[in-house]
mmCIF file of C-alpha atoms in Angstrom:
data_model
loop_
_atom_site.group_PDB
_atom_site.id
_atom_site.type_symbol
_atom_site.label_atom_id
_atom_site.label_comp_id
_atom_site.label_asym_id
_atom_site.label_seq_id
_atom_site.Cartn_x
_atom_site.Cartn_y
_atom_site.Cartn_z
ATOM 1 C CA MET Z 32 83.700 156.612 34.648
ATOM 2 C CA PRO Z 33 87.311 156.185 35.795
ATOM 3 C CA TYR Z 34 86.249 154.447 38.996
ATOM 4 C CA GLU Z 35 85.514 150.833 38.090
ATOM 5 C CA PRO Z 36 84.076 149.100 41.165
ATOM 6 C CA ILE Z 37 84.177 145.350 41.639
ATOM 7 C CA ALA Z 38 81.069 143.854 40.086
ATOM 8 C CA PRO Z 39 78.958 142.471 42.956
ATOM 9 C CA ILE Z 40 77.810 139.534 40.822
ATOM 10 C CA ALA Z 41 79.698 137.985 37.916
ATOM 11 C CA TRP Z 42 79.877 134.915 35.689
ATOM 12 C CA ARG Z 43 83.432 133.561 35.490
ATOM 13 C CA ASP Z 44 84.778 130.252 34.281
ATOM 14 C CA GLY Z 45 81.357 128.680 34.163
ATOM 15 C CA GLN Z 46 80.178 129.679 37.620
ATOM 16 C CA VAL Z 47 78.509 132.507 39.532
ATOM 17 C CA GLU Z 48 80.695 134.670 41.753
ATOM 18 C CA MET Z 49 79.150 137.128 44.209
ATOM 19 C CA ILE Z 50 80.304 139.422 46.966
ATOM 20 C CA ASP Z 51 78.746 138.234 50.227
ATOM 21 C CA GLN Z 52 77.389 141.588 51.324
ATOM 22 C CA THR Z 53 76.594 140.330 54.811
ATOM 23 C CA ARG Z 54 80.355 140.165 55.457
ATOM 24 C CA LEU Z 55 81.078 143.770 54.510
ATOM 25 C CA PRO Z 56 82.775 145.976 55.526
ATOM 26 C CA GLY Z 57 84.926 143.726 57.667
ATOM 27 C CA GLU Z 58 85.683 141.147 54.983
ATOM 28 C CA LEU Z 59 85.524 141.027 51.200
ATOM 29 C CA VAL Z 60 84.289 137.462 50.720
ATOM 30 C CA ILE Z 61 83.428 135.944 47.333
ATOM 31 C CA ILE Z 62 80.819 133.180 47.336
ATOM 32 C CA ARG Z 63 80.036 130.803 44.471
ATOM 33 C CA PRO Z 64 76.470 129.451 44.581
ATOM 34 C CA ARG Z 65 76.380 126.157 42.667
ATOM 35 C CA THR Z 66 72.723 125.217 43.053
ATOM 36 C CA VAL Z 67 69.370 126.956 42.874
ATOM 37 C CA GLU Z 68 68.968 126.289 46.602
ATOM 38 C CA GLU Z 69 72.211 128.107 47.361
ATOM 39 C CA MET Z 70 71.096 131.044 45.196
ATOM 40 C CA TRP Z 71 67.710 131.149 46.977
ATOM 41 C CA ASP Z 72 69.576 131.255 50.281
ATOM 42 C CA ALA Z 73 71.872 134.052 49.052
ATOM 43 C CA ILE Z 74 68.883 136.175 48.016
ATOM 44 C CA LYS Z 75 66.842 135.429 51.141
ATOM 45 C CA LYS Z 76 69.704 136.139 53.531
ATOM 46 C CA LEU Z 77 70.744 139.363 51.751
ATOM 47 C CA LYS Z 78 74.108 138.050 50.644
ATOM 48 C CA VAL Z 79 73.026 139.666 47.398
ATOM 49 C CA ARG Z 80 70.606 142.586 47.713
ATOM 50 C CA GLY Z 81 69.367 145.609 45.854
ATOM 51 C CA ALA Z 82 66.526 145.194 43.372
ATOM 52 C CA PRO Z 83 68.596 145.043 40.133
ATOM 53 C CA ALA Z 84 71.239 142.726 41.611
ATOM 54 C CA ILE Z 85 68.513 140.427 42.950
ATOM 55 C CA GLY Z 86 67.066 140.210 39.436
ATOM 56 C CA ILE Z 87 70.446 139.258 37.972
ATOM 57 C CA ALA Z 88 71.017 136.696 40.709
ATOM 58 C CA ALA Z 89 67.584 135.161 40.159
ATOM 59 C CA ALA Z 90 68.152 134.855 36.406
ATOM 60 C CA LEU Z 91 71.492 133.136 36.985
ATOM 61 C CA GLY Z 92 69.775 131.010 39.617
ATOM 62 C CA LEU Z 93 67.469 129.683 36.915
ATOM 63 C CA TYR Z 94 70.489 128.540 34.958
ATOM 64 C CA LEU Z 95 71.911 126.824 38.034
ATOM 65 C CA ALA Z 96 68.567 125.042 38.375
ATOM 66 C CA ILE Z 97 68.478 123.626 34.841
ATOM 67 C CA LYS Z 98 72.093 123.371 33.719
ATOM 68 C CA ASN Z 99 72.168 119.662 34.610
ATOM 69 C CA SER Z 100 68.568 119.010 33.601
ATOM 70 C CA ARG Z 101 67.842 115.596 32.124
ATOM 71 C CA ALA Z 102 64.561 116.729 30.587
ATOM 72 C CA GLY Z 103 63.649 114.537 27.648
ATOM 73 C CA ASP Z 104 61.797 117.217 25.704
ATOM 74 C CA ARG Z 105 60.971 120.908 25.636
ATOM 75 C CA ALA Z 106 57.753 120.601 27.613
ATOM 76 C CA GLU Z 107 59.520 118.823 30.454
ATOM 77 C CA PHE Z 108 62.314 121.393 30.386
ATOM 78 C CA GLU Z 109 59.893 124.322 30.577
ATOM 79 C CA ALA Z 110 58.090 122.655 33.479
ATOM 80 C CA GLU Z 111 61.405 122.379 35.356
ATOM 81 C CA LEU Z 112 62.184 126.004 34.562
ATOM 82 C CA LYS Z 113 58.811 127.152 35.891
ATOM 83 C CA GLN Z 114 59.257 125.139 39.068
ATOM 84 C CA ALA Z 115 62.660 126.765 39.644
ATOM 85 C CA ALA Z 116 61.235 130.233 38.923
ATOM 86 C CA ASP Z 117 58.397 129.730 41.410
ATOM 87 C CA TYR Z 118 60.919 128.608 44.011
ATOM 88 C CA LEU Z 119 63.225 131.586 43.485
ATOM 89 C CA ALA Z 120 60.245 133.971 43.531
ATOM 90 C CA SER Z 121 59.516 132.879 47.100
ATOM 91 C CA SER Z 122 62.833 134.267 48.377
ATOM 92 C CA ARG Z 123 61.892 137.984 48.479
ATOM 93 C CA PRO Z 124 58.285 139.186 47.913
ATOM 94 C CA THR Z 125 58.765 142.932 47.368
ATOM 95 C CA ALA Z 126 61.535 143.555 44.799
ATOM 96 C CA VAL Z 127 59.771 143.578 41.443
ATOM 97 C CA ASN Z 128 63.038 143.055 39.543
ATOM 98 C CA LEU Z 129 63.132 139.521 40.932
ATOM 99 C CA PHE Z 130 59.834 138.606 39.266
ATOM 100 C CA TRP Z 131 60.630 140.621 36.140
ATOM 101 C CA ALA Z 132 63.901 138.769 35.561
ATOM 102 C CA LEU Z 133 62.370 135.346 36.161
ATOM 103 C CA LYS Z 134 59.525 136.124 33.776
ATOM 104 C CA ARG Z 135 61.888 137.485 31.128
ATOM 105 C CA VAL Z 136 63.999 134.311 31.062
ATOM 106 C CA GLN Z 137 60.894 132.125 30.846
ATOM 107 C CA GLN Z 138 59.487 134.234 28.022
ATOM 108 C CA ALA Z 139 62.767 133.965 26.098
ATOM 109 C CA VAL Z 140 62.569 130.185 26.331
ATOM 110 C CA ALA Z 141 58.885 130.167 25.354
ATOM 111 C CA ALA Z 142 59.679 132.268 22.273
ATOM 112 C CA ALA Z 143 62.572 130.049 21.153
ATOM 113 C CA THR Z 144 62.144 128.203 17.871
ATOM 114 C CA THR Z 145 64.340 125.288 18.934
ATOM 115 C CA SER Z 146 63.202 122.334 21.021
ATOM 116 C CA ASP Z 147 66.716 121.094 21.676
ATOM 117 C CA VAL Z 148 67.193 120.990 25.451
ATOM 118 C CA SER Z 149 70.923 121.787 25.276
ATOM 119 C CA SER Z 150 70.175 124.881 23.189
ATOM 120 C CA LEU Z 151 67.466 125.950 25.618
ATOM 121 C CA LYS Z 152 69.936 125.691 28.505
ATOM 122 C CA GLU Z 153 72.340 127.955 26.626
ATOM 123 C CA LEU Z 154 69.494 130.376 25.984
ATOM 124 C CA VAL Z 155 68.732 130.640 29.721
ATOM 125 C CA LEU Z 156 72.349 131.566 30.448
ATOM 126 C CA LYS Z 157 72.485 133.978 27.510
ATOM 127 C CA GLU Z 158 69.363 135.789 28.705
ATOM 128 C CA ALA Z 159 70.646 135.995 32.295
ATOM 129 C CA LEU Z 160 73.921 137.545 31.138
ATOM 130 C CA ALA Z 161 72.001 139.953 28.874
ATOM 131 C CA ILE Z 162 70.034 141.123 31.927
ATOM 132 C CA ARG Z 163 73.342 141.788 33.699
ATOM 133 C CA ASP Z 164 74.871 143.685 30.762
ATOM 134 C CA GLU Z 165 71.740 145.747 30.180
ATOM 135 C CA ASP Z 166 71.595 146.662 33.870
ATOM 136 C CA GLU Z 167 75.132 148.042 33.750
ATOM 137 C CA ALA Z 168 74.232 150.147 30.711
ATOM 138 C CA MET Z 169 71.039 151.326 32.424
ATOM 139 C CA CYS Z 170 72.965 152.419 35.500
ATOM 140 C CA ARG Z 171 75.319 154.463 33.324
ATOM 141 C CA ALA Z 172 72.305 156.131 31.689
ATOM 142 C CA ILE Z 173 70.679 156.841 35.059
ATOM 143 C CA GLY Z 174 73.913 158.485 36.163
ATOM 144 C CA GLU Z 175 74.053 160.675 33.099
ATOM 145 C CA ASN Z 176 70.362 161.623 33.274
ATOM 146 C CA GLY Z 177 70.437 162.375 36.989
ATOM 147 C CA ALA Z 178 73.670 164.360 37.056
ATOM 148 C CA PRO Z 179 72.101 167.716 36.061
ATOM 149 C CA LEU Z 180 69.722 167.515 39.038
ATOM 150 C CA LEU Z 181 72.682 167.388 41.429
ATOM 151 C CA GLN Z 182 75.061 169.641 39.527
ATOM 152 C CA ASN Z 183 74.547 172.650 41.814
ATOM 153 C CA ALA Z 184 74.541 170.709 45.082
ATOM 154 C CA GLU Z 185 77.490 170.536 47.423
ATOM 155 C CA ALA Z 186 76.225 167.555 49.398
ATOM 156 C CA VAL Z 187 73.427 165.000 49.208
ATOM 157 C CA LEU Z 188 71.871 162.515 51.614
ATOM 158 C CA THR Z 189 71.074 158.911 50.731
ATOM 159 C CA HIS Z 190 69.389 156.043 52.563
ATOM 160 C CA CYS Z 191 70.217 152.331 52.409
ATOM 161 C CA ASN Z 192 72.429 151.224 49.512
ATOM 162 C CA ALA Z 193 71.524 151.924 45.912
ATOM 163 C CA GLY Z 194 75.083 151.926 44.664
ATOM 164 C CA THR Z 195 77.230 149.519 42.718
ATOM 165 C CA LEU Z 196 76.626 146.762 45.281
ATOM 166 C CA ALA Z 197 72.897 146.846 44.515
ATOM 167 C CA THR Z 198 73.257 146.535 40.744
ATOM 168 C CA ALA Z 199 75.478 145.099 38.020
ATOM 169 C CA ARG Z 200 77.730 148.145 38.446
ATOM 170 C CA TYR Z 201 77.554 151.897 39.305
ATOM 171 C CA GLY Z 202 74.199 151.735 41.062
ATOM 172 C CA THR Z 203 71.053 153.803 40.696
ATOM 173 C CA ALA Z 204 70.969 156.483 43.404
ATOM 174 C CA LEU Z 205 74.764 156.689 43.489
ATOM 175 C CA ALA Z 206 75.206 156.591 39.706
ATOM 176 C CA PRO Z 207 74.798 160.386 39.251
ATOM 177 C CA ILE Z 208 77.335 160.918 42.047
ATOM 178 C CA TYR Z 209 79.872 158.657 40.343
ATOM 179 C CA TYR Z 210 79.096 160.264 36.975
ATOM 180 C CA LEU Z 211 79.714 163.773 38.309
ATOM 181 C CA ALA Z 212 82.888 162.677 40.101
ATOM 182 C CA SER Z 213 84.254 161.303 36.836
ATOM 183 C CA ARG Z 214 83.835 164.797 35.390
ATOM 184 C CA GLY Z 215 85.443 166.680 38.241
ATOM 185 C CA LYS Z 216 82.363 167.528 40.333
ATOM 186 C CA VAL Z 217 82.796 165.675 43.627
ATOM 187 C CA LEU Z 218 79.779 165.755 45.918
ATOM 188 C CA LYS Z 219 79.871 165.102 49.634
ATOM 189 C CA VAL Z 220 77.502 162.355 50.713
ATOM 190 C CA PHE Z 221 75.719 161.862 54.030
ATOM 191 C CA ALA Z 222 74.795 158.194 54.382
ATOM 192 C CA ASP Z 223 72.072 157.090 56.794
ATOM 193 C CA GLU Z 224 73.190 153.959 58.620
ATOM 194 C CA THR Z 225 69.820 152.309 57.750
ATOM 195 C CA ARG Z 226 68.619 150.276 60.705
ATOM 196 C CA PRO Z 227 68.253 147.428 61.425
ATOM 197 C CA LEU Z 228 70.683 145.791 58.951
ATOM 198 C CA LEU Z 229 72.915 148.848 58.486
ATOM 199 C CA GLN Z 230 73.178 148.762 54.692
ATOM 200 C CA GLY Z 231 74.118 152.435 54.716
ATOM 201 C CA ALA Z 232 76.909 151.903 57.233
ATOM 202 C CA ARG Z 233 78.182 148.561 55.957
ATOM 203 C CA LEU Z 234 77.719 149.039 52.212
ATOM 204 C CA THR Z 235 77.174 152.629 51.058
ATOM 205 C CA ALA Z 236 79.855 154.066 53.332
ATOM 206 C CA TRP Z 237 82.227 151.272 52.299
ATOM 207 C CA GLU Z 238 81.819 151.626 48.552
ATOM 208 C CA LEU Z 239 81.940 155.440 48.586
ATOM 209 C CA GLN Z 240 85.087 155.333 50.683
ATOM 210 C CA GLN Z 241 86.596 152.853 48.219
ATOM 211 C CA ALA Z 242 85.719 155.278 45.399
ATOM 212 C CA GLY Z 243 87.309 158.261 47.088
ATOM 213 C CA ILE Z 244 83.957 160.063 47.462
ATOM 214 C CA PRO Z 245 83.821 162.068 50.735
ATOM 215 C CA VAL Z 246 81.178 160.368 52.856
ATOM 216 C CA THR Z 247 79.865 161.084 56.346
ATOM 217 C CA LEU Z 248 77.973 158.336 58.138
ATOM 218 C CA ILE Z 249 75.024 159.327 60.335
ATOM 219 C CA THR Z 250 72.415 157.397 62.285
ATOM 220 C CA ASP Z 251 68.931 157.454 60.811
ATOM 221 C CA ASN Z 252 67.625 159.822 63.485
ATOM 222 C CA MET Z 253 70.275 162.429 62.639
ATOM 223 C CA ALA Z 254 68.900 163.169 59.156
ATOM 224 C CA ALA Z 255 66.631 165.980 60.371
ATOM 225 C CA ALA Z 256 69.503 167.705 62.174
ATOM 226 C CA VAL Z 257 71.697 167.497 59.072
ATOM 227 C CA MET Z 258 68.949 168.998 56.917
ATOM 228 C CA ALA Z 259 68.193 171.740 59.446
ATOM 229 C CA ARG Z 260 71.837 172.832 59.352
ATOM 230 C CA GLY Z 261 71.648 173.219 55.582
ATOM 231 C CA TRP Z 262 74.340 170.618 55.044
ATOM 232 C CA VAL Z 263 72.581 168.827 52.172
ATOM 233 C CA GLN Z 264 70.877 170.259 49.106
ATOM 234 C CA ALA Z 265 69.227 167.070 47.827
ATOM 235 C CA VAL Z 266 68.168 163.569 48.832
ATOM 236 C CA ILE Z 267 68.541 160.688 46.391
ATOM 237 C CA VAL Z 268 67.435 157.106 47.018
ATOM 238 C CA GLY Z 269 66.755 153.949 45.054
ATOM 239 C CA ALA Z 270 63.552 151.903 44.865
ATOM 240 C CA ASP Z 271 62.424 148.297 45.037
ATOM 241 C CA ARG Z 272 59.052 148.915 43.401
ATOM 242 C CA ILE Z 273 57.284 151.947 41.915
ATOM 243 C CA THR Z 274 53.569 151.830 41.183
ATOM 244 C CA ALA Z 275 51.629 153.418 38.336
ATOM 245 C CA ASN Z 276 50.894 156.564 40.352
ATOM 246 C CA GLY Z 277 54.512 157.106 41.426
ATOM 247 C CA ASP Z 278 54.354 155.675 44.945
ATOM 248 C CA VAL Z 279 57.745 154.228 45.881
ATOM 249 C CA ALA Z 280 58.592 151.185 47.997
ATOM 250 C CA ASN Z 281 62.132 151.377 49.321
ATOM 251 C CA LYS Z 282 64.097 150.349 52.403
ATOM 252 C CA ILE Z 283 62.348 151.040 55.684
ATOM 253 C CA GLY Z 284 63.008 154.611 56.790
ATOM 254 C CA THR Z 285 62.788 156.134 53.311
ATOM 255 C CA TYR Z 286 59.295 157.510 53.928
ATOM 256 C CA GLY Z 287 60.504 159.427 56.977
ATOM 257 C CA VAL Z 288 63.432 160.876 55.038
ATOM 258 C CA ALA Z 289 61.020 162.066 52.327
ATOM 259 C CA ILE Z 290 58.834 163.844 54.890
ATOM 260 C CA LEU Z 291 61.901 165.519 56.402
ATOM 261 C CA ALA Z 292 63.073 166.633 52.973
ATOM 262 C CA ARG Z 293 59.684 168.215 52.243
ATOM 263 C CA GLU Z 294 59.705 170.025 55.590
ATOM 264 C CA HIS Z 295 63.151 171.485 54.869
ATOM 265 C CA GLY Z 296 62.466 172.402 51.227
ATOM 266 C CA ILE Z 297 64.967 169.862 49.893
ATOM 267 C CA PRO Z 298 64.279 167.974 46.631
ATOM 268 C CA PHE Z 299 63.707 164.248 47.072
ATOM 269 C CA TYR Z 300 64.814 162.187 44.065
ATOM 270 C CA VAL Z 301 64.256 158.503 43.352
ATOM 271 C CA ALA Z 302 66.553 156.707 40.904
ATOM 272 C CA ALA Z 303 65.451 153.386 39.394
ATOM 273 C CA PRO Z 304 65.419 151.520 36.086
ATOM 274 C CA ALA Z 305 62.233 150.970 34.109
ATOM 275 C CA SER Z 306 62.128 147.356 35.322
ATOM 276 C CA THR Z 307 61.400 148.593 38.865
ATOM 277 C CA PHE Z 308 58.031 150.026 37.796
ATOM 278 C CA ASP Z 309 55.028 147.775 38.429
ATOM 279 C CA LEU Z 310 52.253 149.293 36.362
ATOM 280 C CA SER Z 311 49.868 146.512 37.379
ATOM 281 C CA LEU Z 312 49.582 148.231 40.769
ATOM 282 C CA SER Z 313 47.718 151.523 40.878
ATOM 283 C CA SER Z 314 49.160 152.691 44.209
ATOM 284 C CA GLY Z 315 51.581 151.804 46.964
ATOM 285 C CA ASP Z 316 48.778 150.407 49.126
ATOM 286 C CA GLN Z 317 48.895 147.291 46.928
ATOM 287 C CA ILE Z 318 52.614 146.580 47.379
ATOM 288 C CA PRO Z 319 53.334 143.494 49.494
ATOM 289 C CA ILE Z 320 55.708 144.460 52.301
ATOM 290 C CA GLU Z 321 58.079 141.791 53.534
ATOM 291 C CA GLU Z 322 58.417 141.361 57.292
ATOM 292 C CA ARG Z 323 61.745 139.986 58.381
ATOM 293 C CA ASP Z 324 63.167 138.031 61.295
ATOM 294 C CA PRO Z 325 62.504 139.813 64.627
ATOM 295 C CA ALA Z 326 66.060 138.945 65.676
ATOM 296 C CA GLU Z 327 67.322 141.617 63.263
ATOM 297 C CA VAL Z 328 65.837 144.172 65.674
ATOM 298 C CA SER Z 329 66.266 142.388 69.000
ATOM 299 C CA HIS Z 330 69.895 141.450 68.450
ATOM 300 C CA PHE Z 331 73.098 143.116 67.294
ATOM 301 C CA GLY Z 332 74.849 140.219 65.647
ATOM 302 C CA LEU Z 333 74.419 137.414 68.196
ATOM 303 C CA ARG Z 334 74.112 139.773 71.156
ATOM 304 C CA PRO Z 335 70.582 140.504 72.467
ATOM 305 C CA THR Z 336 69.756 144.207 72.784
ATOM 306 C CA ALA Z 337 66.083 143.944 73.781
ATOM 307 C CA PRO Z 338 64.104 142.085 76.445
ATOM 308 C CA GLU Z 339 63.481 138.447 75.609
ATOM 309 C CA GLY Z 340 59.978 137.837 74.242
ATOM 310 C CA ILE Z 341 59.317 141.502 73.362
ATOM 311 C CA ASN Z 342 56.892 142.150 70.483
ATOM 312 C CA ILE Z 343 58.745 143.349 67.374
ATOM 313 C CA PHE Z 344 57.568 144.915 64.114
ATOM 314 C CA ASN Z 345 60.234 144.545 61.421
ATOM 315 C CA PRO Z 346 59.077 145.515 57.911
ATOM 316 C CA ALA Z 347 61.847 145.536 55.322
ATOM 317 C CA PHE Z 348 60.309 148.398 53.325
ATOM 318 C CA ASP Z 349 57.967 151.349 53.570
ATOM 319 C CA VAL Z 350 56.062 153.223 50.881
ATOM 320 C CA THR Z 351 56.703 156.878 50.108
ATOM 321 C CA PRO Z 352 53.601 158.525 48.580
ATOM 322 C CA HIS Z 353 54.284 160.158 45.223
ATOM 323 C CA ARG Z 354 53.442 163.625 46.561
ATOM 324 C CA TYR Z 355 56.815 163.644 48.357
ATOM 325 C CA VAL Z 356 58.815 162.672 45.260
ATOM 326 C CA THR Z 357 60.325 165.594 43.345
ATOM 327 C CA ALA Z 358 61.367 163.502 40.339
ATOM 328 C CA ILE Z 359 62.128 159.907 39.343
ATOM 329 C CA ILE Z 360 65.370 159.344 37.434
ATOM 330 C CA THR Z 361 65.366 156.456 34.946
ATOM 331 C CA GLU Z 362 67.524 155.319 32.056
ATOM 332 C CA ARG Z 363 64.787 156.649 29.761
ATOM 333 C CA GLY Z 364 64.841 160.136 31.233
ATOM 334 C CA ILE Z 365 63.486 162.190 34.137
ATOM 335 C CA ILE Z 366 59.860 161.640 35.182
ATOM 336 C CA ARG Z 367 58.142 164.517 36.964
ATOM 337 C CA PRO Z 368 54.588 165.040 38.250
ATOM 338 C CA PRO Z 369 51.872 164.353 37.314
ATOM 339 C CA TYR Z 370 53.254 160.841 37.701
ATOM 340 C CA LYS Z 371 50.275 158.801 36.579
ATOM 341 C CA GLN Z 372 50.337 160.399 33.134
ATOM 342 C CA ASN Z 373 54.094 160.741 32.767
ATOM 343 C CA ILE Z 374 54.976 157.251 33.998
ATOM 344 C CA ALA Z 375 52.542 155.788 31.478
ATOM 345 C CA ARG Z 376 54.072 157.941 28.734
ATOM 346 C CA ILE Z 377 57.752 157.244 29.482
ATOM 347 C CA ILE Z 378 57.688 153.708 30.903
#
């Protein structure tokens, strides 16, 4: 791909560097978490967000937690690592990549033949960087696999941000768009603003504009009007967790977009790596849904926009039943219904 976006999270000169996504689009600010507490804060406060990027951040957070460990033996070191993993896991309860990455680093340490603490520290960093590198390769594969599904479209609609800012690079839902653009097929994109934190407006619109992809920003409640006018031929979104039957947890508002797409005869695609699948859950009813600070709804920045003391419901995600999903795009290929059988076969 000729467009090489800034990596949202990187390891340079012995430290983590991340784009503070809460400051976009007004400012491009690089933060450098130096402790596990600072990484927990970055994940919790959405300075880094998007399921794959959260996983990478968590893995690097483990290294920040143990890099100065004074553990006297392997058992003590592994106990410190587990404590740090449990702490980081408490930052966001829904994104399965967070738990997957933490578990993967711990398993790599458990499988190590050495008991040298310095070597185990190096192994934690090595595994975290491998997760980052593999995610970038996965995003490239998702782009290539998903491109044929969008080849005949003129415009697509997306919700939230599942682009380069949500991953190591290139994104999931936006990866096929970048892939096609690199080969001369430039799609128009309608980006939902994605209330209440405006990831579509602040992040998706920003990164597509930076890439030279024609993008039109709309409010969430304009999606039906755009579809009714025939302005989009497909919807493509990312995912934070996909269950064994193909139910999809994604940013709040995704479920409504899927229903609208079905009503208008528009294919609804989900793009996600294999690590986003949680086969321990049989359906979306079992997915824990994070509820966030009511102030995200009652305020715009620091300015109140609702009556003081009003009751507020602010879930971060909703679950789209698999019956609304036309296909799931992964780095291993395209998964189509029946999802229960095909997810088990491919994932």
